[in-house]
């Protein structure tokens, strides 16, 4: 059974880049006779903007992107995460880390903008200092391969590219990776269609799934929409919200961006008709030729 999901962060309105991801994951699910679920990633309270979740759902409805089941809010899954935190502490190779940002800097190597944690607290944990995070003790080497539907196998050694990553904070809040994996497990997500900016997250999540004995979903990483400076569209770099007065145009533009070649007759069709066409003619092969 195909179950897909779209997981926006309620930090602002959806921009064209997030619409492309939503339409890509929707069409991939519908083409394959699957269900499409919305998950609101609202664990990071500092990033949450009041009302943004309702605004996102309203935008999806205006575009005719109707979801199955009730949207899942991560902030409402805390007791489920706590159960898993206890299991992780007992059964898995997790260790406490007391590194402050300053110590992290001292004990990490920076590669391509990422801090590669050295595993300092595995051997030098100080009980005098407060625990800040709990990290997953990676096996060495930690080579992991995921199969992307478009790009084929992608291999990374997490010991080289990430180091022991955080699975939950001292207060028990799961990291983005852990929460995502636990939700995918509970919801039975079989396919994750997301932007290529999350490719490296997918690899970390696949490692967590391996450790926890959970199945890794199939992945399709979509090309990213960038602005004229070549930066990924994001709420941080002030991407403009989409124009909901012309939903058909937004959908057609997203399909064109995804190389789905909607026929010109569709420009006068309704959103529903366009999405029906796109769901029936969804073509994954176009993602194979792109880099
Ligand atoms: Zn540490």
PDB file of C-alpha atoms and ligand atoms in Angstrom:
ATOM      1  CA  UNK A   1       0.000   0.000   0.000  1.00  0.00           C
ATOM      2  CA  UNK A   2       1.373   3.380  -1.034  1.00  0.00           C
ATOM      3  CA  UNK A   3       1.191   6.045   1.699  1.00  0.00           C
ATOM      4  CA  UNK A   4       2.853   9.372   0.958  1.00  0.00           C
ATOM      5  CA  UNK A   5       3.110  12.562   2.927  1.00  0.00           C
ATOM      6  CA  UNK A   6       3.753  16.271   2.688  1.00  0.00           C
ATOM      7  CA  UNK A   7       5.299  17.742   5.822  1.00  0.00           C
ATOM      8  CA  UNK A   8       5.405  21.558   5.913  1.00  0.00           C
ATOM      9  CA  UNK A   9       6.823  23.603   8.797  1.00  0.00           C
ATOM     10  CA  UNK A  10       4.303  26.231   9.947  1.00  0.00           C
ATOM     11  CA  UNK A  11       6.812  29.074   9.822  1.00  0.00           C
ATOM     12  CA  UNK A  12       5.001  31.072   7.134  1.00  0.00           C
ATOM     13  CA  UNK A  13       2.900  30.751   3.975  1.00  0.00           C
ATOM     14  CA  UNK A  14       3.766  28.190   1.288  1.00  0.00           C
ATOM     15  CA  UNK A  15       5.934  29.552  -1.517  1.00  0.00           C
ATOM     16  CA  UNK A  16       6.284  28.158  -5.037  1.00  0.00           C
ATOM     17  CA  UNK A  17       9.090  25.765  -4.002  1.00  0.00           C
ATOM     18  CA  UNK A  18       6.917  24.125  -1.345  1.00  0.00           C
ATOM     19  CA  UNK A  19       3.976  23.955  -3.771  1.00  0.00           C
ATOM     20  CA  UNK A  20       6.191  22.082  -6.249  1.00  0.00           C
ATOM     21  CA  UNK A  21       7.005  19.539  -3.522  1.00  0.00           C
ATOM     22  CA  UNK A  22       3.357  19.266  -2.487  1.00  0.00           C
ATOM     23  CA  UNK A  23       2.211  18.683  -6.079  1.00  0.00           C
ATOM     24  CA  UNK A  24       5.044  16.221  -6.750  1.00  0.00           C
ATOM     25  CA  UNK A  25       4.256  14.131  -3.690  1.00  0.00           C
ATOM     26  CA  UNK A  26       0.498  14.361  -4.334  1.00  0.00           C
ATOM     27  CA  UNK A  27       0.773  13.221  -7.971  1.00  0.00           C
ATOM     28  CA  UNK A  28       3.216  10.422  -7.145  1.00  0.00           C
ATOM     29  CA  UNK A  29       0.781   9.129  -4.494  1.00  0.00           C
ATOM     30  CA  UNK A  30      -2.318   9.448  -6.668  1.00  0.00           C
ATOM     31  CA  UNK A  31      -0.669   7.937  -9.770  1.00  0.00           C
ATOM     32  CA  UNK A  32       0.185   4.912  -7.635  1.00  0.00           C
ATOM     33  CA  UNK A  33      -3.288   4.640  -6.091  1.00  0.00           C
ATOM     34  CA  UNK A  34      -1.955   5.747  -2.723  1.00  0.00           C
ATOM     35  CA  UNK A  35      -3.045   7.875   0.217  1.00  0.00           C
ATOM     36  CA  UNK A  36      -1.602  11.325   0.788  1.00  0.00           C
ATOM     37  CA  UNK A  37      -1.173  12.587   4.344  1.00  0.00           C
ATOM     38  CA  UNK A  38      -0.300  16.028   5.710  1.00  0.00           C
ATOM     39  CA  UNK A  39       2.033  16.282   8.672  1.00  0.00           C
ATOM     40  CA  UNK A  40       2.597  19.668  10.290  1.00  0.00           C
ATOM     41  CA  UNK A  41       6.202  19.839  11.571  1.00  0.00           C
ATOM     42  CA  UNK A  42       5.612  22.164  14.505  1.00  0.00           C
ATOM     43  CA  UNK A  43       8.081  20.859  17.095  1.00  0.00           C
ATOM     44  CA  UNK A  44      10.401  23.840  16.794  1.00  0.00           C
ATOM     45  CA  UNK A  45       8.345  26.374  18.716  1.00  0.00           C
ATOM     46  CA  UNK A  46      10.688  29.235  17.910  1.00  0.00           C
ATOM     47  CA  UNK A  47      10.016  28.831  14.184  1.00  0.00           C
ATOM     48  CA  UNK A  48       6.249  28.397  14.470  1.00  0.00           C
ATOM     49  CA  UNK A  49       4.172  31.339  13.307  1.00  0.00           C
ATOM     50  CA  UNK A  50       0.702  31.577  14.762  1.00  0.00           C
ATOM     51  CA  UNK A  51      -1.972  30.674  12.181  1.00  0.00           C
ATOM     52  CA  UNK A  52       0.564  29.492   9.572  1.00  0.00           C
ATOM     53  CA  UNK A  53      -0.731  25.897   9.804  1.00  0.00           C
ATOM     54  CA  UNK A  54      -4.273  27.001   8.912  1.00  0.00           C
ATOM     55  CA  UNK A  55      -2.929  29.205   6.152  1.00  0.00           C
ATOM     56  CA  UNK A  56      -0.982  26.257   4.664  1.00  0.00           C
ATOM     57  CA  UNK A  57      -4.014  23.952   4.782  1.00  0.00           C
ATOM     58  CA  UNK A  58      -6.169  26.679   3.236  1.00  0.00           C
ATOM     59  CA  UNK A  59      -3.647  27.127   0.409  1.00  0.00           C
ATOM     60  CA  UNK A  60      -3.629  23.380  -0.311  1.00  0.00           C
ATOM     61  CA  UNK A  61      -7.445  23.386  -0.402  1.00  0.00           C
ATOM     62  CA  UNK A  62      -7.509  26.385  -2.741  1.00  0.00           C
ATOM     63  CA  UNK A  63      -5.254  24.447  -5.107  1.00  0.00           C
ATOM     64  CA  UNK A  64      -7.473  21.369  -4.877  1.00  0.00           C
ATOM     65  CA  UNK A  65      -4.768  19.339  -3.103  1.00  0.00           C
ATOM     66  CA  UNK A  66      -7.053  17.448  -0.734  1.00  0.00           C
ATOM     67  CA  UNK A  67      -5.400  15.146   1.779  1.00  0.00           C
ATOM     68  CA  UNK A  68      -6.523  11.831   3.246  1.00  0.00           C
ATOM     69  CA  UNK A  69      -7.221  11.506   6.995  1.00  0.00           C
ATOM     70  CA  UNK A  70      -6.755  14.344   9.475  1.00  0.00           C
ATOM     71  CA  UNK A  71      -3.512  16.331   9.312  1.00  0.00           C
ATOM     72  CA  UNK A  72      -1.026  15.136  11.948  1.00  0.00           C
ATOM     73  CA  UNK A  73       0.564  17.742  14.224  1.00  0.00           C
ATOM     74  CA  UNK A  74       3.935  16.716  15.627  1.00  0.00           C
ATOM     75  CA  UNK A  75       3.335  18.843  18.739  1.00  0.00           C
ATOM     76  CA  UNK A  76       0.462  16.488  19.586  1.00  0.00           C
ATOM     77  CA  UNK A  77       2.592  13.330  19.417  1.00  0.00           C
ATOM     78  CA  UNK A  78       4.753  14.087  22.466  1.00  0.00           C
ATOM     79  CA  UNK A  79       3.739  11.066  24.563  1.00  0.00           C
ATOM     80  CA  UNK A  80       4.430   8.778  21.598  1.00  0.00           C
ATOM     81  CA  UNK A  81       7.903  10.326  21.240  1.00  0.00           C
ATOM     82  CA  UNK A  82       8.486   9.960  25.007  1.00  0.00           C
ATOM     83  CA  UNK A  83       7.742   6.237  24.838  1.00  0.00           C
ATOM     84  CA  UNK A  84      10.306   5.890  22.095  1.00  0.00           C
ATOM     85  CA  UNK A  85      12.837   8.017  23.952  1.00  0.00           C
ATOM     86  CA  UNK A  86      12.669   5.555  26.884  1.00  0.00           C
ATOM     87  CA  UNK A  87      13.101   2.586  24.534  1.00  0.00           C
ATOM     88  CA  UNK A  88      16.028   4.291  22.811  1.00  0.00           C
ATOM     89  CA  UNK A  89      17.765   5.032  26.120  1.00  0.00           C
ATOM     90  CA  UNK A  90      17.374   1.462  27.296  1.00  0.00           C
ATOM     91  CA  UNK A  91      18.017  -0.542  24.187  1.00  0.00           C
ATOM     92  CA  UNK A  92      20.102   1.486  21.795  1.00  0.00           C
ATOM     93  CA  UNK A  93      23.551   2.970  21.639  1.00  0.00           C
ATOM     94  CA  UNK A  94      22.770   6.519  22.679  1.00  0.00           C
ATOM     95  CA  UNK A  95      25.009   8.735  24.800  1.00  0.00           C
ATOM     96  CA  UNK A  96      24.539  12.063  26.569  1.00  0.00           C
ATOM     97  CA  UNK A  97      26.334  15.128  25.254  1.00  0.00           C
ATOM     98  CA  UNK A  98      26.996  18.207  27.358  1.00  0.00           C
ATOM     99  CA  UNK A  99      28.678  20.256  24.635  1.00  0.00           C
ATOM    100  CA  UNK A 100      27.736  23.909  24.478  1.00  0.00           C
ATOM    101  CA  UNK A 101      27.887  25.656  21.113  1.00  0.00           C
ATOM    102  CA  UNK A 102      31.395  26.789  22.049  1.00  0.00           C
ATOM    103  CA  UNK A 103      32.630  23.267  22.916  1.00  0.00           C
ATOM    104  CA  UNK A 104      30.900  21.868  19.844  1.00  0.00           C
ATOM    105  CA  UNK A 105      32.898  24.251  17.734  1.00  0.00           C
ATOM    106  CA  UNK A 106      36.103  23.102  19.405  1.00  0.00           C
ATOM    107  CA  UNK A 107      35.281  19.426  18.936  1.00  0.00           C
ATOM    108  CA  UNK A 108      33.893  19.488  15.420  1.00  0.00           C
ATOM    109  CA  UNK A 109      35.387  19.649  11.979  1.00  0.00           C
ATOM    110  CA  UNK A 110      33.557  21.918   9.536  1.00  0.00           C
ATOM    111  CA  UNK A 111      32.958  20.378   6.114  1.00  0.00           C
ATOM    112  CA  UNK A 112      30.846  22.069   3.479  1.00  0.00           C
ATOM    113  CA  UNK A 113      29.160  24.212   6.110  1.00  0.00           C
ATOM    114  CA  UNK A 114      28.302  21.228   8.329  1.00  0.00           C
ATOM    115  CA  UNK A 115      29.778  20.548  11.716  1.00  0.00           C
ATOM    116  CA  UNK A 116      31.046  16.987  11.941  1.00  0.00           C
ATOM    117  CA  UNK A 117      30.862  16.015  15.602  1.00  0.00           C
ATOM    118  CA  UNK A 118      33.992  14.295  16.870  1.00  0.00           C
ATOM    119  CA  UNK A 119      32.248  12.107  19.442  1.00  0.00           C
ATOM    120  CA  UNK A 120      33.883  14.096  22.256  1.00  0.00           C
ATOM    121  CA  UNK A 121      31.309  13.225  24.938  1.00  0.00           C
ATOM    122  CA  UNK A 122      31.550   9.513  24.212  1.00  0.00           C
ATOM    123  CA  UNK A 123      34.884   9.522  26.037  1.00  0.00           C
ATOM    124  CA  UNK A 124      34.961  12.857  27.871  1.00  0.00           C
ATOM    125  CA  UNK A 125      31.447  13.231  29.223  1.00  0.00           C
ATOM    126  CA  UNK A 126      31.482  15.411  32.326  1.00  0.00           C
ATOM    127  CA  UNK A 127      28.798  14.755  34.932  1.00  0.00           C
ATOM    128  CA  UNK A 128      29.362  18.242  36.306  1.00  0.00           C
ATOM    129  CA  UNK A 129      27.982  19.809  33.163  1.00  0.00           C
ATOM    130  CA  UNK A 130      24.275  19.702  32.297  1.00  0.00           C
ATOM    131  CA  UNK A 131      23.198  17.269  29.581  1.00  0.00           C
ATOM    132  CA  UNK A 132      22.112  19.143  26.462  1.00  0.00           C
ATOM    133  CA  UNK A 133      21.490  16.399  23.922  1.00  0.00           C
ATOM    134  CA  UNK A 134      21.561  12.668  23.386  1.00  0.00           C
ATOM    135  CA  UNK A 135      23.453  11.382  20.369  1.00  0.00           C
ATOM    136  CA  UNK A 136      23.378   8.186  18.363  1.00  0.00           C
ATOM    137  CA  UNK A 137      26.686   6.306  18.567  1.00  0.00           C
ATOM    138  CA  UNK A 138      27.268   5.467  14.899  1.00  0.00           C
ATOM    139  CA  UNK A 139      28.952   2.244  13.866  1.00  0.00           C
ATOM    140  CA  UNK A 140      32.330   2.773  12.133  1.00  0.00           C
ATOM    141  CA  UNK A 141      32.311   3.106   9.202  1.00  0.00           C
ATOM    142  CA  UNK A 142      28.685   4.093   8.877  1.00  0.00           C
ATOM    143  CA  UNK A 143      28.191   3.665   5.153  1.00  0.00           C
ATOM    144  CA  UNK A 144      24.572   3.781   4.158  1.00  0.00           C
ATOM    145  CA  UNK A 145      22.911   3.662   0.753  1.00  0.00           C
ATOM    146  CA  UNK A 146      19.451   4.864  -0.128  1.00  0.00           C
ATOM    147  CA  UNK A 147      17.777   4.210  -3.449  1.00  0.00           C
ATOM    148  CA  UNK A 148      16.330   7.325  -4.970  1.00  0.00           C
ATOM    149  CA  UNK A 149      13.664   6.615  -7.592  1.00  0.00           C
ATOM    150  CA  UNK A 150      15.171   9.281  -9.848  1.00  0.00           C
ATOM    151  CA  UNK A 151      18.867   9.327  -9.066  1.00  0.00           C
ATOM    152  CA  UNK A 152      19.437   5.666  -8.203  1.00  0.00           C
ATOM    153  CA  UNK A 153      21.625   4.552  -5.291  1.00  0.00           C
ATOM    154  CA  UNK A 154      23.178   7.314  -3.158  1.00  0.00           C
ATOM    155  CA  UNK A 155      25.850   6.298  -0.659  1.00  0.00           C
ATOM    156  CA  UNK A 156      27.305   8.267   2.213  1.00  0.00           C
ATOM    157  CA  UNK A 157      29.491   7.442   5.208  1.00  0.00           C
ATOM    158  CA  UNK A 158      27.814   9.294   8.051  1.00  0.00           C
ATOM    159  CA  UNK A 159      30.989   9.083  10.184  1.00  0.00           C
ATOM    160  CA  UNK A 160      32.646  11.310   7.594  1.00  0.00           C
ATOM    161  CA  UNK A 161      29.713  13.552   6.652  1.00  0.00           C
ATOM    162  CA  UNK A 162      27.870  13.965   9.946  1.00  0.00           C
ATOM    163  CA  UNK A 163      29.373  12.292  13.013  1.00  0.00           C
ATOM    164  CA  UNK A 164      27.146  11.075  15.859  1.00  0.00           C
ATOM    165  CA  UNK A 165      24.020  13.127  15.400  1.00  0.00           C
ATOM    166  CA  UNK A 166      21.507  14.301  17.983  1.00  0.00           C
ATOM    167  CA  UNK A 167      18.440  12.122  18.430  1.00  0.00           C
ATOM    168  CA  UNK A 168      16.795  13.998  21.243  1.00  0.00           C
ATOM    169  CA  UNK A 169      17.381  16.998  23.463  1.00  0.00           C
ATOM    170  CA  UNK A 170      17.777  16.939  27.251  1.00  0.00           C
ATOM    171  CA  UNK A 171      14.092  17.857  27.705  1.00  0.00           C
ATOM    172  CA  UNK A 172      13.116  14.796  25.659  1.00  0.00           C
ATOM    173  CA  UNK A 173      12.148  16.643  22.472  1.00  0.00           C
ATOM    174  CA  UNK A 174      13.112  14.429  19.534  1.00  0.00           C
ATOM    175  CA  UNK A 175      15.390  15.805  16.832  1.00  0.00           C
ATOM    176  CA  UNK A 176      13.864  16.534  13.437  1.00  0.00           C
ATOM    177  CA  UNK A 177      15.300  13.252  12.118  1.00  0.00           C
ATOM    178  CA  UNK A 178      13.980  11.097  14.938  1.00  0.00           C
ATOM    179  CA  UNK A 179      10.502  12.681  14.966  1.00  0.00           C
ATOM    180  CA  UNK A 180      10.263  12.281  11.204  1.00  0.00           C
ATOM    181  CA  UNK A 181      11.272   8.610  11.353  1.00  0.00           C
ATOM    182  CA  UNK A 182       8.876   7.827  14.208  1.00  0.00           C
ATOM    183  CA  UNK A 183       5.987   9.527  12.411  1.00  0.00           C
ATOM    184  CA  UNK A 184       6.749   7.769   9.139  1.00  0.00           C
ATOM    185  CA  UNK A 185       6.786   4.476  11.040  1.00  0.00           C
ATOM    186  CA  UNK A 186       3.484   5.069  12.788  1.00  0.00           C
ATOM    187  CA  UNK A 187       1.737   6.373   9.686  1.00  0.00           C
ATOM    188  CA  UNK A 188       3.096   3.542   7.538  1.00  0.00           C
ATOM    189  CA  UNK A 189       4.702   5.978   5.082  1.00  0.00           C
ATOM    190  CA  UNK A 190       5.961   3.949   2.122  1.00  0.00           C
ATOM    191  CA  UNK A 191       7.179   6.794  -0.116  1.00  0.00           C
ATOM    192  CA  UNK A 192       8.848  10.081   0.736  1.00  0.00           C
ATOM    193  CA  UNK A 193       8.789  12.633  -2.077  1.00  0.00           C
ATOM    194  CA  UNK A 194      10.649  15.787  -1.015  1.00  0.00           C
ATOM    195  CA  UNK A 195      13.093  18.406  -2.278  1.00  0.00           C
ATOM    196  CA  UNK A 196      16.731  17.576  -2.970  1.00  0.00           C
ATOM    197  CA  UNK A 197      17.765  19.892  -0.137  1.00  0.00           C
ATOM    198  CA  UNK A 198      16.595  17.111   2.190  1.00  0.00           C
ATOM    199  CA  UNK A 199      18.646  14.359   0.560  1.00  0.00           C
ATOM    200  CA  UNK A 200      21.176  14.364   3.389  1.00  0.00           C
ATOM    201  CA  UNK A 201      18.363  14.236   5.958  1.00  0.00           C
ATOM    202  CA  UNK A 202      16.985  11.188   4.150  1.00  0.00           C
ATOM    203  CA  UNK A 203      20.323   9.404   4.616  1.00  0.00           C
ATOM    204  CA  UNK A 204      20.405  10.136   8.361  1.00  0.00           C
ATOM    205  CA  UNK A 205      16.805   9.016   8.644  1.00  0.00           C
ATOM    206  CA  UNK A 206      17.562   5.791   6.758  1.00  0.00           C
ATOM    207  CA  UNK A 207      20.346   5.083   9.271  1.00  0.00           C
ATOM    208  CA  UNK A 208      17.923   5.658  12.170  1.00  0.00           C
ATOM    209  CA  UNK A 209      15.435   3.311  10.504  1.00  0.00           C
ATOM    210  CA  UNK A 210      18.141   0.676  10.135  1.00  0.00           C
ATOM    211  CA  UNK A 211      19.112   1.011  13.813  1.00  0.00           C
ATOM    212  CA  UNK A 212      15.468   0.808  14.953  1.00  0.00           C
ATOM    213  CA  UNK A 213      14.710  -2.128  12.657  1.00  0.00           C
ATOM    214  CA  UNK A 214      12.133  -0.109  10.699  1.00  0.00           C
ATOM    215  CA  UNK A 215      11.648  -0.219   6.969  1.00  0.00           C
ATOM    216  CA  UNK A 216      13.128   2.633   4.974  1.00  0.00           C
ATOM    217  CA  UNK A 217      10.571   4.159   2.596  1.00  0.00           C
ATOM    218  CA  UNK A 218      11.255   4.695  -1.105  1.00  0.00           C
ATOM    219  CA  UNK A 219      12.586   8.158  -1.841  1.00  0.00           C
ATOM    220  CA  UNK A 220      12.117  10.575  -4.700  1.00  0.00           C
ATOM    221  CA  UNK A 221      14.079  13.803  -4.296  1.00  0.00           C
ATOM    222  CA  UNK A 222      12.694  16.517  -6.558  1.00  0.00           C
ATOM    223  CA  UNK A 223      14.723  19.298  -8.189  1.00  0.00           C
ATOM    224  CA  UNK A 224      14.789  22.540  -6.228  1.00  0.00           C
ATOM    225  CA  UNK A 225      13.224  25.821  -7.222  1.00  0.00           C
ATOM    226  CA  UNK A 226      15.809  28.569  -6.916  1.00  0.00           C
ATOM    227  CA  UNK A 227      15.669  32.357  -7.100  1.00  0.00           C
ATOM    228  CA  UNK A 228      17.672  34.484  -9.530  1.00  0.00           C
ATOM    229  CA  UNK A 229      20.692  34.257  -7.195  1.00  0.00           C
ATOM    230  CA  UNK A 230      20.567  30.470  -7.408  1.00  0.00           C
ATOM    231  CA  UNK A 231      19.397  30.156  -3.787  1.00  0.00           C
ATOM    232  CA  UNK A 232      16.697  27.683  -2.832  1.00  0.00           C
ATOM    233  CA  UNK A 233      13.361  29.444  -2.347  1.00  0.00           C
ATOM    234  CA  UNK A 234      12.659  29.537   1.362  1.00  0.00           C
ATOM    235  CA  UNK A 235      10.810  31.538   3.939  1.00  0.00           C
ATOM    236  CA  UNK A 236      14.233  32.674   5.260  1.00  0.00           C
ATOM    237  CA  UNK A 237      15.212  34.319   1.988  1.00  0.00           C
ATOM    238  CA  UNK A 238      11.811  35.955   1.675  1.00  0.00           C
ATOM    239  CA  UNK A 239      10.211  33.899  -1.095  1.00  0.00           C
ATOM    240  CA  UNK A 240       6.886  35.468  -1.989  1.00  0.00           C
ATOM    241  CA  UNK A 241       3.681  33.572  -1.204  1.00  0.00           C
ATOM    242  CA  UNK A 242       1.862  32.204  -4.234  1.00  0.00           C
ATOM    243  CA  UNK A 243      -1.049  34.018  -5.866  1.00  0.00           C
ATOM    244  CA  UNK A 244      -4.190  32.083  -4.927  1.00  0.00           C
ATOM    245  CA  UNK A 245      -6.359  34.117  -7.284  1.00  0.00           C
ATOM    246  CA  UNK A 246      -5.055  31.975 -10.157  1.00  0.00           C
ATOM    247  CA  UNK A 247      -4.643  28.473  -8.675  1.00  0.00           C
ATOM    248  CA  UNK A 248      -4.714  26.829 -12.126  1.00  0.00           C
ATOM    249  CA  UNK A 249      -1.707  28.855 -13.214  1.00  0.00           C
ATOM    250  CA  UNK A 250       0.220  27.910 -10.066  1.00  0.00           C
ATOM    251  CA  UNK A 251      -0.438  24.197 -10.658  1.00  0.00           C
ATOM    252  CA  UNK A 252       0.494  24.396 -14.356  1.00  0.00           C
ATOM    253  CA  UNK A 253       3.725  26.245 -13.503  1.00  0.00           C
ATOM    254  CA  UNK A 254       4.599  23.643 -10.860  1.00  0.00           C
ATOM    255  CA  UNK A 255       3.954  20.807 -13.343  1.00  0.00           C
ATOM    256  CA  UNK A 256       6.090  22.548 -15.943  1.00  0.00           C
ATOM    257  CA  UNK A 257       8.861  22.952 -13.400  1.00  0.00           C
ATOM    258  CA  UNK A 258       8.572  19.204 -12.720  1.00  0.00           C
ATOM    259  CA  UNK A 259       8.943  18.552 -16.502  1.00  0.00           C
ATOM    260  CA  UNK A 260       5.495  16.964 -16.684  1.00  0.00           C
ATOM    261  CA  UNK A 261       4.594  18.841 -19.913  1.00  0.00           C
ATOM    262  CA  UNK A 262       0.950  19.671 -19.288  1.00  0.00           C
ATOM    263  CA  UNK A 263      -0.813  20.143 -22.661  1.00  0.00           C
ATOM    264  CA  UNK A 264      -1.725  23.738 -23.532  1.00  0.00           C
ATOM    265  CA  UNK A 265      -5.497  22.927 -23.548  1.00  0.00           C
ATOM    266  CA  UNK A 266      -5.234  22.526 -19.783  1.00  0.00           C
ATOM    267  CA  UNK A 267      -4.597  26.242 -19.300  1.00  0.00           C
ATOM    268  CA  UNK A 268      -8.350  26.850 -19.429  1.00  0.00           C
ATOM    269  CA  UNK A 269      -9.238  23.816 -17.271  1.00  0.00           C
ATOM    270  CA  UNK A 270     -10.192  23.804 -13.582  1.00  0.00           C
ATOM    271  CA  UNK A 271      -7.672  22.957 -10.822  1.00  0.00           C
ATOM    272  CA  UNK A 272      -9.403  19.622 -10.360  1.00  0.00           C
ATOM    273  CA  UNK A 273      -9.103  18.749 -14.045  1.00  0.00           C
ATOM    274  CA  UNK A 274      -5.442  19.732 -14.135  1.00  0.00           C
ATOM    275  CA  UNK A 275      -4.634  17.672 -11.050  1.00  0.00           C
ATOM    276  CA  UNK A 276      -6.559  14.703 -12.443  1.00  0.00           C
ATOM    277  CA  UNK A 277      -4.575  14.925 -15.655  1.00  0.00           C
ATOM    278  CA  UNK A 278      -1.301  15.250 -13.692  1.00  0.00           C
ATOM    279  CA  UNK A 279      -2.133  12.298 -11.435  1.00  0.00           C
ATOM    280  CA  UNK A 280      -2.925  10.098 -14.431  1.00  0.00           C
ATOM    281  CA  UNK A 281       0.103  11.159 -16.487  1.00  0.00           C
ATOM    282  CA  UNK A 282       2.667  11.473 -13.694  1.00  0.00           C
ATOM    283  CA  UNK A 283       6.060  10.629 -15.183  1.00  0.00           C
ATOM    284  CA  UNK A 284       8.894   9.773 -12.781  1.00  0.00           C
ATOM    285  CA  UNK A 285      11.347   9.066 -15.602  1.00  0.00           C
ATOM    286  CA  UNK A 286      11.997  12.792 -16.117  1.00  0.00           C
ATOM    287  CA  UNK A 287      13.873  12.881 -12.816  1.00  0.00           C
ATOM    288  CA  UNK A 288      16.403  10.342 -13.996  1.00  0.00           C
ATOM    289  CA  UNK A 289      18.112  12.449 -16.648  1.00  0.00           C
ATOM    290  CA  UNK A 290      18.586  15.497 -14.444  1.00  0.00           C
ATOM    291  CA  UNK A 291      21.614  15.850 -12.217  1.00  0.00           C
TER     292      UNK A 291
HETATM  293 ZN1  LIG B   1      29.307  16.538  23.424  1.00  0.00          ZN
END
